[in-house]
Coordinates of N, CA and C in Angstrom, one line a residue:
M1 N -52.0 40.7 -103.8 CA -52.7 40.8 -105.0 C -51.9 40.0 -106.1
E2 N -50.7 40.0 -105.9 CA -49.8 39.1 -106.9 C -50.1 37.6 -106.7
V3 N -50.3 37.3 -105.3 CA -50.5 35.9 -105.0 C -51.8 35.4 -105.5
E4 N -52.8 36.3 -105.6 CA -54.1 35.9 -106.2 C -54.0 35.6 -107.6
R5 N -53.3 36.4 -108.3 CA -53.0 36.3 -109.8 C -52.3 34.9 -110.1
D6 N -51.3 34.6 -109.3 CA -50.6 33.3 -109.4 C -51.4 32.1 -109.3
A7 N -52.3 32.3 -108.3 CA -53.4 31.2 -107.9 C -54.4 31.0 -109.1
E8 N -54.7 32.1 -109.8 CA -55.7 32.0 -111.0 C -55.0 31.5 -112.1
I9 N -53.7 31.7 -112.3 CA -53.0 31.1 -113.4 C -52.9 29.5 -113.2
K10 N -52.5 29.1 -112.0 CA -52.3 27.8 -111.7 C -53.7 27.0 -111.9
N11 N -54.8 27.5 -111.6 CA -56.1 26.9 -111.7 C -56.5 26.7 -113.1
D12 N -56.0 27.5 -114.1 CA -56.5 27.3 -115.4 C -55.9 26.0 -116.1
P13 N -56.8 25.2 -116.7 CA -56.3 23.9 -117.2 C -55.2 24.2 -118.4
P14 N -54.3 23.3 -118.6 CA -53.3 23.6 -119.6 C -54.0 23.5 -121.0
K15 N -53.5 24.4 -122.0 CA -54.0 24.3 -123.2 C -53.6 23.1 -124.0
R16 N -54.5 22.5 -124.6 CA -54.0 21.2 -125.3 C -53.7 21.5 -126.7
V17 N -52.5 21.1 -127.0 CA -51.8 21.4 -128.4 C -52.0 20.2 -129.2
N18 N -52.5 20.3 -130.5 CA -52.7 19.3 -131.3 C -51.4 19.0 -132.1
W19 N -51.3 17.9 -132.8 CA -50.0 17.5 -133.5 C -49.7 18.5 -134.6
R20 N -50.6 19.1 -135.2 CA -50.2 20.2 -136.3 C -49.5 21.3 -135.6
E21 N -50.0 21.8 -134.5 CA -49.2 22.9 -133.7 C -48.0 22.5 -133.2
N22 N -47.9 21.2 -132.7 CA -46.7 20.7 -132.0 C -45.5 20.6 -133.0
Y23 N -45.8 20.1 -134.2 CA -44.8 19.9 -135.2 C -44.6 21.2 -136.2
G24 N -45.3 22.2 -135.9 CA -45.1 23.3 -136.9 C -45.6 23.2 -138.3
V25 N -46.6 22.5 -138.5 CA -47.2 22.1 -139.7 C -47.6 23.3 -140.6
K26 N -47.2 23.5 -141.8 CA -47.5 24.7 -142.7 C -48.6 24.3 -143.6
E27 N -48.4 23.1 -144.3 CA -49.3 22.5 -145.2 C -49.5 21.0 -145.1
V28 N -50.8 20.6 -145.1 CA -50.9 19.1 -144.8 C -52.1 18.6 -145.8
K29 N -51.9 17.4 -146.2 CA -53.0 16.7 -147.0 C -53.1 15.2 -146.5
E30 N -54.3 14.8 -146.3 CA -54.5 13.4 -146.1 C -54.5 12.6 -147.3
I31 N -53.6 11.4 -147.3 CA -53.6 10.6 -148.5 C -54.4 9.3 -148.5
M32 N -54.4 8.8 -147.2 CA -55.3 7.5 -147.1 C -55.5 7.1 -145.6
T33 N -56.3 6.0 -145.4 CA -56.5 5.6 -144.1 C -56.3 4.1 -144.1
V34 N -55.3 3.7 -143.1 CA -54.9 2.3 -142.9 C -55.2 1.9 -141.5
D35 N -56.1 0.8 -141.4 CA -56.2 0.4 -139.9 C -56.6 1.4 -138.9
R36 N -57.5 2.4 -139.2 CA -58.1 3.4 -138.3 C -57.0 4.5 -138.2
L37 N -55.8 4.5 -138.9 CA -54.8 5.5 -138.9 C -54.8 6.3 -140.2
K38 N -54.8 7.6 -140.1 CA -54.8 8.4 -141.3 C -53.4 8.8 -141.6
L39 N -53.0 8.7 -142.8 CA -51.7 9.1 -143.3 C -51.7 10.3 -143.9
Y40 N -50.9 11.3 -143.4 CA -50.8 12.7 -143.9 C -49.3 12.9 -144.5
V41 N -49.3 13.8 -145.5 CA -48.0 14.2 -146.0 C -48.1 15.8 -146.0
G42 N -47.0 16.3 -146.0 CA -47.1 17.9 -146.0 C -45.7 18.5 -145.7
V43 N -45.8 19.7 -145.3 CA -44.5 20.5 -145.2 C -44.6 21.1 -143.7
N44 N -43.6 20.9 -142.9 CA -43.4 21.6 -141.6 C -42.3 22.4 -141.4
E45 N -42.2 23.3 -140.5 CA -41.1 24.1 -140.3 C -40.4 23.8 -138.9
Y46 N -39.2 23.5 -139.0 CA -38.4 23.0 -137.8 C -37.0 23.9 -137.9
K47 N -36.8 24.7 -136.7 CA -35.7 25.5 -136.7 C -35.4 26.4 -137.9
G48 N -36.5 27.0 -138.3 CA -36.5 27.8 -139.6 C -36.4 27.3 -140.9
E49 N -36.3 25.9 -141.0 CA -36.0 25.1 -142.1 C -37.4 24.4 -142.5
L50 N -37.7 24.4 -143.7 CA -38.9 23.7 -144.2 C -38.5 22.3 -144.5
R51 N -39.5 21.4 -144.1 CA -39.1 19.8 -144.3 C -40.4 19.3 -144.7
V52 N -40.3 18.1 -145.5 CA -41.3 17.3 -146.0 C -41.6 16.2 -145.0
F53 N -42.8 16.0 -144.6 CA -43.1 14.9 -143.5 C -44.1 14.0 -144.1
V54 N -44.2 12.8 -143.3 CA -45.2 11.9 -143.4 C -45.6 11.6 -142.0
A55 N -47.0 11.6 -141.5 CA -47.4 11.3 -140.4 C -48.6 10.2 -140.3
K56 N -48.5 9.4 -139.2 CA -49.7 8.6 -139.0 C -50.4 9.2 -137.7
V57 N -51.7 9.3 -138.0 CA -52.4 10.1 -136.9 C -53.7 9.2 -136.7
S58 N -54.0 9.0 -135.4 CA -55.2 8.2 -135.0 C -56.4 9.0 -135.2
D59 N -57.6 8.3 -135.1 CA -59.0 8.8 -135.3 C -59.2 9.9 -134.2
K60 N -58.5 9.9 -133.1 CA -58.7 10.9 -132.1 C -57.8 12.1 -132.2
D61 N -57.2 12.2 -133.4 CA -56.2 13.3 -133.8 C -55.0 13.2 -132.9
F62 N -54.4 12.0 -132.6 CA -53.1 11.8 -131.9 C -52.1 11.3 -132.8
C63 N -51.0 12.0 -132.9 CA -50.0 11.6 -133.8 C -49.2 10.3 -133.3
R64 N -49.3 9.3 -134.0 CA -48.6 8.1 -133.6 C -47.1 8.1 -134.1
Q65 N -46.9 8.4 -135.3 CA -45.6 8.5 -135.9 C -45.5 9.8 -136.8
F66 N -44.3 10.5 -136.8 CA -44.1 11.7 -137.6 C -42.7 11.5 -138.0
F67 N -42.5 11.6 -139.4 CA -41.1 11.4 -139.9 C -40.9 12.6 -141.0
A68 N -39.9 13.4 -140.6 CA -39.7 14.5 -141.6 C -38.3 14.7 -141.9
M69 N -38.0 15.1 -143.2 CA -36.6 15.3 -143.7 C -36.6 16.4 -144.7
P70 N -35.5 17.0 -145.0 CA -35.4 18.0 -146.1 C -35.7 17.4 -147.4
A71 N -36.3 18.2 -148.3 CA -36.8 17.6 -149.6 C -35.6 16.9 -150.5
S72 N -34.4 17.4 -150.3 CA -33.3 16.8 -151.0 C -33.1 15.4 -150.5
V73 N -33.1 15.2 -149.2 CA -32.8 14.0 -148.7 C -33.9 12.8 -149.0
W74 N -35.2 13.3 -149.1 CA -36.2 12.3 -149.5 C -36.0 11.8 -150.9
Q75 N -35.4 12.6 -151.9 CA -35.1 12.0 -153.0 C -34.0 10.9 -153.0
K76 N -33.0 11.0 -152.1 CA -32.0 10.0 -151.9 C -32.7 8.7 -151.2
A77 N -33.6 8.9 -150.3 CA -34.2 7.9 -149.6 C -35.2 7.0 -150.4
I78 N -35.8 7.7 -151.4 CA -36.7 6.9 -152.2 C -36.0 6.3 -153.3

């Protein structure tokens, strides 16, 4: 009986995770589109810490680049 259950689990297709779930996005806003890539800014959670991010996402909702830093570091970078 346990072998049958394992076989059923293996036959299920893997759940596809989008970029928002993968990067732990809490809030997001689209700011512009450049060459079919949408630019997003927002806040994500990483290891219990909130960070500000910028992401470039394709028209098929695939994240091409993702850059996140704590808010205090963004002030120094800009």
